[in-house]
Short mmCIF file of C-alpha atoms in Angstrom, two decimals:
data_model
loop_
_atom_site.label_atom_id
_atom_site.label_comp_id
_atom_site.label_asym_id
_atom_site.label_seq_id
_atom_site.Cartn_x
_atom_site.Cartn_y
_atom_site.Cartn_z
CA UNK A 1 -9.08 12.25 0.93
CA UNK A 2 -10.14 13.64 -2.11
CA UNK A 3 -6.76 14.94 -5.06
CA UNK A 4 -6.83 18.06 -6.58
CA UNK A 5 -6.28 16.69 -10.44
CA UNK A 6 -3.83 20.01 -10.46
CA UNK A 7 -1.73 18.97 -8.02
CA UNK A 8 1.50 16.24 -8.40
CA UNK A 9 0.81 13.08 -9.10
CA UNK A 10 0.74 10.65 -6.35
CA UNK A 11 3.44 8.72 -5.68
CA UNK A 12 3.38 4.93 -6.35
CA UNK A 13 5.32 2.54 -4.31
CA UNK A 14 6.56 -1.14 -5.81
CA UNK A 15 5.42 -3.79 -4.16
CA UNK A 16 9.27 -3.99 -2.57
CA UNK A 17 9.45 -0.38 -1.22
CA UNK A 18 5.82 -1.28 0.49
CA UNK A 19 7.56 -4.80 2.01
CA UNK A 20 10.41 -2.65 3.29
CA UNK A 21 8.20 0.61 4.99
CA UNK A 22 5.88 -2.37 6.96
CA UNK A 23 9.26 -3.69 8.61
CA UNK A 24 10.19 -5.59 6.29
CA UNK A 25 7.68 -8.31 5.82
CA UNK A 26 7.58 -11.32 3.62
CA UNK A 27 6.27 -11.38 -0.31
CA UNK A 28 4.22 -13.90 0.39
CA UNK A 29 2.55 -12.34 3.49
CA UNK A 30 1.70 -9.48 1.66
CA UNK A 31 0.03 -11.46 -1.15
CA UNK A 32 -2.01 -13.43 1.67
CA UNK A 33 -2.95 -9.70 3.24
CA UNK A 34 -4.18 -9.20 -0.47
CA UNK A 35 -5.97 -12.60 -1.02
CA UNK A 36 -7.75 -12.40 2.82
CA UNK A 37 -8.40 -8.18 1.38
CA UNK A 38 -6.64 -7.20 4.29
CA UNK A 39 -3.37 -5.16 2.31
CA UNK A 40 -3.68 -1.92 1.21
CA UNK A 41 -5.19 -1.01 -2.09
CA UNK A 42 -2.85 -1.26 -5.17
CA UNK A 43 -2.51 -0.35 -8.61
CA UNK A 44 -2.40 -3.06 -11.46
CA UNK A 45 -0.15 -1.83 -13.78
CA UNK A 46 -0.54 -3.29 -17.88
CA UNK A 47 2.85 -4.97 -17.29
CA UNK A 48 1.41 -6.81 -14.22
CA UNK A 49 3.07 -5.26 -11.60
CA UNK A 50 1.94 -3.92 -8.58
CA UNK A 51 2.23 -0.54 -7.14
CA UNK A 52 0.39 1.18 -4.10
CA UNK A 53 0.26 5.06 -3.79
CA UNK A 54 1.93 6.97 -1.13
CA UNK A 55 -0.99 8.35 0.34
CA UNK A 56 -3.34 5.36 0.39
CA UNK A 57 -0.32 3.32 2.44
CA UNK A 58 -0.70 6.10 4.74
CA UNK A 59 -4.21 6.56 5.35
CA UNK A 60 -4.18 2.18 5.18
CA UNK A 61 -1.73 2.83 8.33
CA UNK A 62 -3.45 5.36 10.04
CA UNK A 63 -6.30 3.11 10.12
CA UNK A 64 -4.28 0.43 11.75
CA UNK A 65 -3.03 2.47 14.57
CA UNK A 66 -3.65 1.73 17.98
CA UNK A 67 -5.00 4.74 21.08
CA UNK A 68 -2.36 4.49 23.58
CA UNK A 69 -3.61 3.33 26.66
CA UNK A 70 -3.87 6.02 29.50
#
């Protein structure tokens, strides 16, 4: 999905707020997710941290979901 640069910025998640919107999964399950390039793409900030954007969590979930079975 492509941004209009005159739009708002996206909004970046910490790695915390990202743990707690997947149902509250481990640290260290996310960091395997990222080792195995299974997590969804983040942001390396100059400070280190990590941050994902908003709308790449979402399309990373949509991807995930399953058809209901009819």
């Amino acid at each position: 999905m492509a941004r209009d640069s005159r739009t708002e910025p996206a909004e970046l998640l910490t790695v915390r707020q990202v743990l707690d919107e997947l149902g509250g999964i481990s640290r260290r399950t996310f960091y395997r997710w990222r080792e195995l390039r299974l997590a969804p793409a983040c942001i390396r900030l100059p400070n280190g941290e990590l941050r994902v954007r908003r709308d790449v969590l979402n399309e990373w979930l949509e991807e995930r979901a399953e058809v209901a079975a009819s």
